[in-house]
């Protein structure tokens, strides 16, 4: 079973920041928080991951709470192409973590013009 | 970023035929690749783990004789759906693991199989 909880859907206006929450209250100390997204009829795309510090890359920012029980993915300036299903996944690193990847239902983010 | 390519991106076949789907890591070597299946409006389900030079490991409920996996090189894994039936129609996705320690996983574009 997926160990994360995400809202099933969200809407955001184009150009605004999209903030996608994820609860992972049972996360273990050696588990990372990964975010992927899947645009319709495509394979999932890696976005970002983190352990306990906030992370930022060219796509997004990841804010992890101090107790690590929840996190927020931030798309700073959402565009129509960001419309997708976003998956928050907790996993250990390495091959074991990759094999144990469990995709929940994710959040269907719709960016509106 | 790392690129994983699948071919074909879509295929239509008659019931009873076999279909091969290729998964290639284009700019890195992947000792481990994974195959997933995704039905409409559902999430990805792991089918099997493919290790270069050894037999694949299948998840519970996945028939190894029906879904043949070969990982002959560090950049190529193939999934063959044998004697395909309409219920095998699905979106098949592969992923490749870059580096055993970082666990970075990159996904192919997916292959949509329709069995008539």
PDB file of C-alpha atoms in Angstrom:
ATOM      1  CA  UNK A   1       0.000   0.000   0.000  1.00  0.00           C
ATOM      2  CA  UNK A   2       1.069   3.523  -0.688  1.00  0.00           C
ATOM      3  CA  UNK A   3       2.392   5.245   2.420  1.00  0.00           C
ATOM      4  CA  UNK A   4       1.377   8.707   1.338  1.00  0.00           C
ATOM      5  CA  UNK A   5      -1.840  10.680   1.247  1.00  0.00           C
ATOM      6  CA  UNK A   6      -2.505  13.289  -1.403  1.00  0.00           C
ATOM      7  CA  UNK A   7      -5.611  15.234  -2.401  1.00  0.00           C
ATOM      8  CA  UNK A   8      -7.140  13.630  -5.488  1.00  0.00           C
ATOM      9  CA  UNK A   9      -7.305  16.845  -7.468  1.00  0.00           C
ATOM     10  CA  UNK A  10      -6.281  20.499  -7.442  1.00  0.00           C
ATOM     11  CA  UNK A  11      -6.678  23.504  -9.691  1.00  0.00           C
ATOM     12  CA  UNK A  12      -4.275  26.370 -10.159  1.00  0.00           C
ATOM     13  CA  UNK A  13      -4.254  29.447 -12.355  1.00  0.00           C
ATOM     14  CA  UNK A  14      -1.574  29.765 -14.979  1.00  0.00           C
ATOM     15  CA  UNK A  15       1.354  31.839 -13.779  1.00  0.00           C
ATOM     16  CA  UNK A  16       0.614  31.282 -10.119  1.00  0.00           C
ATOM     17  CA  UNK A  17       2.477  28.982  -7.756  1.00  0.00           C
ATOM     18  CA  UNK A  18       1.050  25.486  -7.438  1.00  0.00           C
ATOM     19  CA  UNK A  19       1.480  23.979  -3.983  1.00  0.00           C
ATOM     20  CA  UNK A  20       0.866  20.241  -3.804  1.00  0.00           C
ATOM     21  CA  UNK A  21       0.683  18.731  -0.311  1.00  0.00           C
ATOM     22  CA  UNK A  22       1.582  15.219   0.717  1.00  0.00           C
ATOM     23  CA  UNK A  23       1.216  13.491   4.069  1.00  0.00           C
ATOM     24  CA  UNK A  24       3.612  10.704   4.980  1.00  0.00           C
ATOM     25  CA  UNK A  25       3.200  10.376   8.727  1.00  0.00           C
ATOM     26  CA  UNK A  26       4.747   6.887   8.907  1.00  0.00           C
ATOM     27  CA  UNK A  27       7.930   7.750   7.037  1.00  0.00           C
ATOM     28  CA  UNK A  28      11.054   6.023   8.324  1.00  0.00           C
ATOM     29  CA  UNK A  29      14.331   7.724   9.020  1.00  0.00           C
ATOM     30  CA  UNK A  30      16.015   6.245   5.969  1.00  0.00           C
ATOM     31  CA  UNK A  31      13.206   6.982   3.523  1.00  0.00           C
ATOM     32  CA  UNK A  32      13.335   9.761   1.010  1.00  0.00           C
ATOM     33  CA  UNK A  33      10.413  11.747  -0.345  1.00  0.00           C
ATOM     34  CA  UNK A  34      10.236  11.548  -4.138  1.00  0.00           C
ATOM     35  CA  UNK A  35       7.952  13.398  -6.498  1.00  0.00           C
ATOM     36  CA  UNK A  36       7.102  12.288 -10.010  1.00  0.00           C
ATOM     37  CA  UNK A  37       4.486  13.507 -12.435  1.00  0.00           C
ATOM     38  CA  UNK A  38       2.717  11.802 -15.292  1.00  0.00           C
ATOM     39  CA  UNK A  39       1.332  13.756 -18.177  1.00  0.00           C
ATOM     40  CA  UNK A  40      -1.473  11.992 -19.989  1.00  0.00           C
ATOM     41  CA  UNK A  41      -0.316   8.927 -21.944  1.00  0.00           C
ATOM     42  CA  UNK A  42       3.329   9.422 -21.047  1.00  0.00           C
ATOM     43  CA  UNK A  43       5.691   7.751 -18.622  1.00  0.00           C
ATOM     44  CA  UNK A  44       6.277   9.323 -15.201  1.00  0.00           C
ATOM     45  CA  UNK A  45       8.801  12.133 -15.046  1.00  0.00           C
ATOM     46  CA  UNK A  46      11.130  12.586 -12.097  1.00  0.00           C
ATOM     47  CA  UNK A  47      10.745  15.998 -10.472  1.00  0.00           C
ATOM     48  CA  UNK A  48      12.664  16.163  -7.230  1.00  0.00           C
ATOM     49  CA  UNK A  49      13.490  14.266  -4.071  1.00  0.00           C
ATOM     50  CA  UNK A  50      14.701  15.023  -0.565  1.00  0.00           C
ATOM     51  CA  UNK A  51      15.486  13.467   2.783  1.00  0.00           C
ATOM     52  CA  UNK A  52      15.009  16.192   5.353  1.00  0.00           C
ATOM     53  CA  UNK A  53      16.294  19.439   3.927  1.00  0.00           C
ATOM     54  CA  UNK A  54      14.348  21.588   1.533  1.00  0.00           C
ATOM     55  CA  UNK A  55      15.403  21.091  -2.063  1.00  0.00           C
ATOM     56  CA  UNK A  56      15.138  23.176  -5.206  1.00  0.00           C
ATOM     57  CA  UNK A  57      15.922  22.441  -8.812  1.00  0.00           C
ATOM     58  CA  UNK A  58      14.998  23.888 -12.177  1.00  0.00           C
ATOM     59  CA  UNK A  59      11.564  22.310 -12.062  1.00  0.00           C
ATOM     60  CA  UNK A  60      10.314  22.736  -8.522  1.00  0.00           C
ATOM     61  CA  UNK A  61      10.955  23.198  -4.831  1.00  0.00           C
ATOM     62  CA  UNK A  62      10.345  20.611  -2.148  1.00  0.00           C
ATOM     63  CA  UNK A  63       9.540  21.706   1.372  1.00  0.00           C
ATOM     64  CA  UNK A  64       9.718  18.973   4.020  1.00  0.00           C
ATOM     65  CA  UNK A  65       8.430  19.672   7.519  1.00  0.00           C
ATOM     66  CA  UNK A  66      10.831  19.355  10.392  1.00  0.00           C
ATOM     67  CA  UNK A  67       9.138  16.191  11.669  1.00  0.00           C
ATOM     68  CA  UNK A  68       9.178  14.860   8.066  1.00  0.00           C
ATOM     69  CA  UNK A  69       5.551  13.799   8.310  1.00  0.00           C
ATOM     70  CA  UNK A  70       4.489  15.948   5.405  1.00  0.00           C
ATOM     71  CA  UNK A  71       5.893  17.800   2.450  1.00  0.00           C
ATOM     72  CA  UNK A  72       4.848  20.273  -0.223  1.00  0.00           C
ATOM     73  CA  UNK A  73       5.883  20.362  -3.841  1.00  0.00           C
ATOM     74  CA  UNK A  74       5.950  23.881  -5.223  1.00  0.00           C
ATOM     75  CA  UNK A  75       5.795  24.721  -8.915  1.00  0.00           C
ATOM     76  CA  UNK A  76       6.662  28.435  -8.734  1.00  0.00           C
ATOM     77  CA  UNK A  77       5.085  29.626 -11.972  1.00  0.00           C
ATOM     78  CA  UNK A  78       2.683  27.018 -13.245  1.00  0.00           C
ATOM     79  CA  UNK A  79       2.092  26.706 -16.975  1.00  0.00           C
ATOM     80  CA  UNK A  80      -0.522  24.782 -18.912  1.00  0.00           C
ATOM     81  CA  UNK A  81       2.095  22.105 -19.585  1.00  0.00           C
ATOM     82  CA  UNK A  82       2.264  21.384 -15.863  1.00  0.00           C
ATOM     83  CA  UNK A  83      -1.197  19.804 -16.019  1.00  0.00           C
ATOM     84  CA  UNK A  84      -0.537  16.221 -14.923  1.00  0.00           C
ATOM     85  CA  UNK A  85      -0.952  13.664 -12.155  1.00  0.00           C
ATOM     86  CA  UNK A  86       1.626  14.262  -9.437  1.00  0.00           C
ATOM     87  CA  UNK A  87       2.818  11.353  -7.328  1.00  0.00           C
ATOM     88  CA  UNK A  88       4.412  11.701  -3.918  1.00  0.00           C
ATOM     89  CA  UNK A  89       6.332   8.568  -2.960  1.00  0.00           C
ATOM     90  CA  UNK A  90       8.403   7.648   0.061  1.00  0.00           C
ATOM     91  CA  UNK A  91      11.150   5.102  -0.434  1.00  0.00           C
ATOM     92  CA  UNK A  92      14.612   4.113   0.661  1.00  0.00           C
ATOM     93  CA  UNK A  93      17.493   4.779  -1.687  1.00  0.00           C
ATOM     94  CA  UNK A  94      19.244   2.337  -3.977  1.00  0.00           C
ATOM     95  CA  UNK A  95      17.901  -0.671  -5.811  1.00  0.00           C
ATOM     96  CA  UNK A  96      15.682  -1.777  -2.947  1.00  0.00           C
ATOM     97  CA  UNK A  97      13.910   1.539  -2.916  1.00  0.00           C
ATOM     98  CA  UNK A  98      13.469   1.576  -6.663  1.00  0.00           C
ATOM     99  CA  UNK A  99      12.008  -1.915  -6.584  1.00  0.00           C
ATOM    100  CA  UNK A 100       9.636  -1.084  -3.779  1.00  0.00           C
ATOM    101  CA  UNK A 101       8.290   2.003  -5.518  1.00  0.00           C
ATOM    102  CA  UNK A 102       4.569   2.201  -4.874  1.00  0.00           C
ATOM    103  CA  UNK A 103       2.504   4.638  -6.868  1.00  0.00           C
ATOM    104  CA  UNK A 104      -0.650   5.814  -5.151  1.00  0.00           C
ATOM    105  CA  UNK A 105      -3.433   7.643  -6.934  1.00  0.00           C
ATOM    106  CA  UNK A 106      -1.583  10.953  -6.871  1.00  0.00           C
ATOM    107  CA  UNK A 107      -3.002  14.451  -7.287  1.00  0.00           C
ATOM    108  CA  UNK A 108      -4.462  15.442 -10.613  1.00  0.00           C
ATOM    109  CA  UNK A 109      -3.312  19.044 -11.054  1.00  0.00           C
ATOM    110  CA  UNK A 110      -5.126  21.144 -13.623  1.00  0.00           C
ATOM    111  CA  UNK A 111      -3.624  24.452 -14.637  1.00  0.00           C
ATOM    112  CA  UNK A 112      -6.281  26.839 -15.896  1.00  0.00           C
ATOM    113  CA  UNK A 113      -5.613  29.677 -18.342  1.00  0.00           C
TER     114      UNK A 113
ATOM    115  CA  UNK B   1      18.652  14.654 -17.752  1.00  0.00           C
ATOM    116  CA  UNK B   2      18.823  10.934 -18.230  1.00  0.00           C
ATOM    117  CA  UNK B   3      16.797   9.532 -21.098  1.00  0.00           C
ATOM    118  CA  UNK B   4      15.009   6.224 -21.318  1.00  0.00           C
ATOM    119  CA  UNK B   5      13.397   5.323 -24.614  1.00  0.00           C
ATOM    120  CA  UNK B   6      10.692   2.779 -25.333  1.00  0.00           C
ATOM    121  CA  UNK B   7       9.757   1.304 -28.678  1.00  0.00           C
ATOM    122  CA  UNK B   8       7.188   1.020 -30.062  1.00  0.00           C
ATOM    123  CA  UNK B   9       5.155   3.788 -28.471  1.00  0.00           C
ATOM    124  CA  UNK B  10       1.972   2.082 -29.548  1.00  0.00           C
ATOM    125  CA  UNK B  11       1.112  -1.242 -31.127  1.00  0.00           C
ATOM    126  CA  UNK B  12      -2.058  -2.982 -32.250  1.00  0.00           C
ATOM    127  CA  UNK B  13      -2.021  -6.732 -32.676  1.00  0.00           C
ATOM    128  CA  UNK B  14      -4.353  -9.650 -33.178  1.00  0.00           C
ATOM    129  CA  UNK B  15      -5.232 -11.968 -30.349  1.00  0.00           C
ATOM    130  CA  UNK B  16      -2.781 -14.854 -30.085  1.00  0.00           C
ATOM    131  CA  UNK B  17       0.231 -13.035 -31.447  1.00  0.00           C
ATOM    132  CA  UNK B  18       3.330 -11.996 -29.515  1.00  0.00           C
ATOM    133  CA  UNK B  19       4.526  -8.436 -29.106  1.00  0.00           C
ATOM    134  CA  UNK B  20       7.992  -7.242 -28.102  1.00  0.00           C
ATOM    135  CA  UNK B  21       8.584  -3.898 -26.398  1.00  0.00           C
ATOM    136  CA  UNK B  22      12.078  -2.469 -26.055  1.00  0.00           C
ATOM    137  CA  UNK B  23      13.399  -0.251 -23.288  1.00  0.00           C
ATOM    138  CA  UNK B  24      16.721   1.517 -23.760  1.00  0.00           C
ATOM    139  CA  UNK B  25      18.718   3.775 -21.473  1.00  0.00           C
ATOM    140  CA  UNK B  26      20.282   6.209 -23.923  1.00  0.00           C
ATOM    141  CA  UNK B  27      22.936   8.007 -21.888  1.00  0.00           C
ATOM    142  CA  UNK B  28      23.690   5.768 -18.954  1.00  0.00           C
ATOM    143  CA  UNK B  29      24.140   2.107 -18.137  1.00  0.00           C
ATOM    144  CA  UNK B  30      21.325   0.502 -16.210  1.00  0.00           C
ATOM    145  CA  UNK B  31      22.033  -2.755 -14.449  1.00  0.00           C
ATOM    146  CA  UNK B  32      18.445  -2.786 -13.246  1.00  0.00           C
ATOM    147  CA  UNK B  33      15.299  -1.956 -15.157  1.00  0.00           C
ATOM    148  CA  UNK B  34      11.683  -2.262 -14.134  1.00  0.00           C
ATOM    149  CA  UNK B  35       8.510  -3.002 -16.062  1.00  0.00           C
ATOM    150  CA  UNK B  36       5.130  -1.588 -15.066  1.00  0.00           C
ATOM    151  CA  UNK B  37       1.604  -1.898 -16.368  1.00  0.00           C
ATOM    152  CA  UNK B  38      -1.004   0.808 -16.122  1.00  0.00           C
ATOM    153  CA  UNK B  39      -4.692   0.366 -16.890  1.00  0.00           C
ATOM    154  CA  UNK B  40      -6.888   3.391 -17.680  1.00  0.00           C
ATOM    155  CA  UNK B  41      -7.441   5.721 -14.740  1.00  0.00           C
ATOM    156  CA  UNK B  42      -5.299   3.541 -12.513  1.00  0.00           C
ATOM    157  CA  UNK B  43      -1.830   3.911 -11.099  1.00  0.00           C
ATOM    158  CA  UNK B  44       1.314   2.087 -12.188  1.00  0.00           C
ATOM    159  CA  UNK B  45       1.743  -1.478 -11.023  1.00  0.00           C
ATOM    160  CA  UNK B  46       5.172  -3.092 -10.947  1.00  0.00           C
ATOM    161  CA  UNK B  47       5.304  -6.289 -13.004  1.00  0.00           C
ATOM    162  CA  UNK B  48       8.929  -7.340 -12.779  1.00  0.00           C
ATOM    163  CA  UNK B  49      12.488  -6.354 -12.069  1.00  0.00           C
ATOM    164  CA  UNK B  50      14.969  -6.937 -14.851  1.00  0.00           C
ATOM    165  CA  UNK B  51      18.635  -7.411 -14.009  1.00  0.00           C
ATOM    166  CA  UNK B  52      21.332  -7.434 -16.663  1.00  0.00           C
ATOM    167  CA  UNK B  53      22.640 -10.916 -17.253  1.00  0.00           C
ATOM    168  CA  UNK B  54      20.232 -12.721 -14.967  1.00  0.00           C
ATOM    169  CA  UNK B  55      16.639 -13.842 -14.802  1.00  0.00           C
ATOM    170  CA  UNK B  56      13.959 -11.306 -14.102  1.00  0.00           C
ATOM    171  CA  UNK B  57      12.141 -11.224 -10.790  1.00  0.00           C
ATOM    172  CA  UNK B  58       8.372 -11.162 -11.180  1.00  0.00           C
ATOM    173  CA  UNK B  59       5.828  -9.683  -8.819  1.00  0.00           C
ATOM    174  CA  UNK B  60       3.158 -11.905  -7.378  1.00  0.00           C
ATOM    175  CA  UNK B  61       0.406 -12.611  -9.849  1.00  0.00           C
ATOM    176  CA  UNK B  62       2.447 -11.836 -12.961  1.00  0.00           C
ATOM    177  CA  UNK B  63       2.913 -14.836 -15.243  1.00  0.00           C
ATOM    178  CA  UNK B  64       6.569 -15.149 -16.170  1.00  0.00           C
ATOM    179  CA  UNK B  65       5.815 -17.387 -19.150  1.00  0.00           C
ATOM    180  CA  UNK B  66       3.425 -14.828 -20.562  1.00  0.00           C
ATOM    181  CA  UNK B  67       5.547 -11.753 -19.986  1.00  0.00           C
ATOM    182  CA  UNK B  68       9.057 -12.690 -21.066  1.00  0.00           C
ATOM    183  CA  UNK B  69      11.767 -10.275 -19.997  1.00  0.00           C
ATOM    184  CA  UNK B  70      15.287 -10.201 -21.349  1.00  0.00           C
ATOM    185  CA  UNK B  71      18.021  -7.838 -20.186  1.00  0.00           C
ATOM    186  CA  UNK B  72      20.881  -8.751 -22.463  1.00  0.00           C
ATOM    187  CA  UNK B  73      22.919  -5.578 -22.139  1.00  0.00           C
ATOM    188  CA  UNK B  74      23.407  -2.673 -19.774  1.00  0.00           C
ATOM    189  CA  UNK B  75      21.269  -0.429 -21.947  1.00  0.00           C
ATOM    190  CA  UNK B  76      18.492  -2.682 -23.215  1.00  0.00           C
ATOM    191  CA  UNK B  77      15.665  -4.660 -21.680  1.00  0.00           C
ATOM    192  CA  UNK B  78      12.827  -6.208 -23.648  1.00  0.00           C
ATOM    193  CA  UNK B  79       9.337  -7.279 -22.625  1.00  0.00           C
ATOM    194  CA  UNK B  80       7.571  -9.803 -24.822  1.00  0.00           C
ATOM    195  CA  UNK B  81       3.863 -10.321 -24.318  1.00  0.00           C
ATOM    196  CA  UNK B  82       3.283 -13.835 -25.595  1.00  0.00           C
ATOM    197  CA  UNK B  83      -0.007 -15.038 -27.016  1.00  0.00           C
ATOM    198  CA  UNK B  84      -1.576 -11.683 -26.299  1.00  0.00           C
ATOM    199  CA  UNK B  85      -5.279 -11.443 -25.487  1.00  0.00           C
ATOM    200  CA  UNK B  86      -7.562  -8.414 -25.240  1.00  0.00           C
ATOM    201  CA  UNK B  87      -7.183  -8.336 -21.444  1.00  0.00           C
ATOM    202  CA  UNK B  88      -3.458  -7.701 -21.971  1.00  0.00           C
ATOM    203  CA  UNK B  89      -4.285  -4.369 -23.581  1.00  0.00           C
ATOM    204  CA  UNK B  90      -2.625  -1.789 -21.379  1.00  0.00           C
ATOM    205  CA  UNK B  91       0.005   0.923 -21.110  1.00  0.00           C
ATOM    206  CA  UNK B  92       3.392  -0.698 -20.453  1.00  0.00           C
ATOM    207  CA  UNK B  93       6.104   1.470 -18.946  1.00  0.00           C
ATOM    208  CA  UNK B  94       9.730   0.702 -18.214  1.00  0.00           C
ATOM    209  CA  UNK B  95      12.135   2.466 -15.934  1.00  0.00           C
ATOM    210  CA  UNK B  96      15.891   2.301 -15.591  1.00  0.00           C
ATOM    211  CA  UNK B  97      17.926   2.715 -12.448  1.00  0.00           C
ATOM    212  CA  UNK B  98      20.884   5.038 -12.769  1.00  0.00           C
ATOM    213  CA  UNK B  99      23.417   4.081 -10.150  1.00  0.00           C
ATOM    214  CA  UNK B 100      22.762   1.467  -7.529  1.00  0.00           C
ATOM    215  CA  UNK B 101      23.397   3.854  -4.656  1.00  0.00           C
ATOM    216  CA  UNK B 102      21.489   6.983  -5.578  1.00  0.00           C
ATOM    217  CA  UNK B 103      18.430   5.073  -6.667  1.00  0.00           C
ATOM    218  CA  UNK B 104      17.575   7.597  -9.351  1.00  0.00           C
ATOM    219  CA  UNK B 105      14.885   6.107 -11.517  1.00  0.00           C
ATOM    220  CA  UNK B 106      14.026   7.334 -14.994  1.00  0.00           C
ATOM    221  CA  UNK B 107      10.982   6.239 -16.938  1.00  0.00           C
ATOM    222  CA  UNK B 108      10.373   5.551 -20.590  1.00  0.00           C
ATOM    223  CA  UNK B 109       7.569   7.194 -22.525  1.00  0.00           C
ATOM    224  CA  UNK B 110       5.404   4.114 -22.317  1.00  0.00           C
ATOM    225  CA  UNK B 111       4.043   1.687 -24.915  1.00  0.00           C
ATOM    226  CA  UNK B 112       0.333   1.348 -25.484  1.00  0.00           C
ATOM    227  CA  UNK B 113      -0.687  -2.170 -26.453  1.00  0.00           C
ATOM    228  CA  UNK B 114      -4.092  -2.858 -27.954  1.00  0.00           C
ATOM    229  CA  UNK B 115      -4.986  -6.477 -28.600  1.00  0.00           C
ATOM    230  CA  UNK B 116      -7.926  -7.022 -30.931  1.00  0.00           C
TER     231      UNK B 116
END
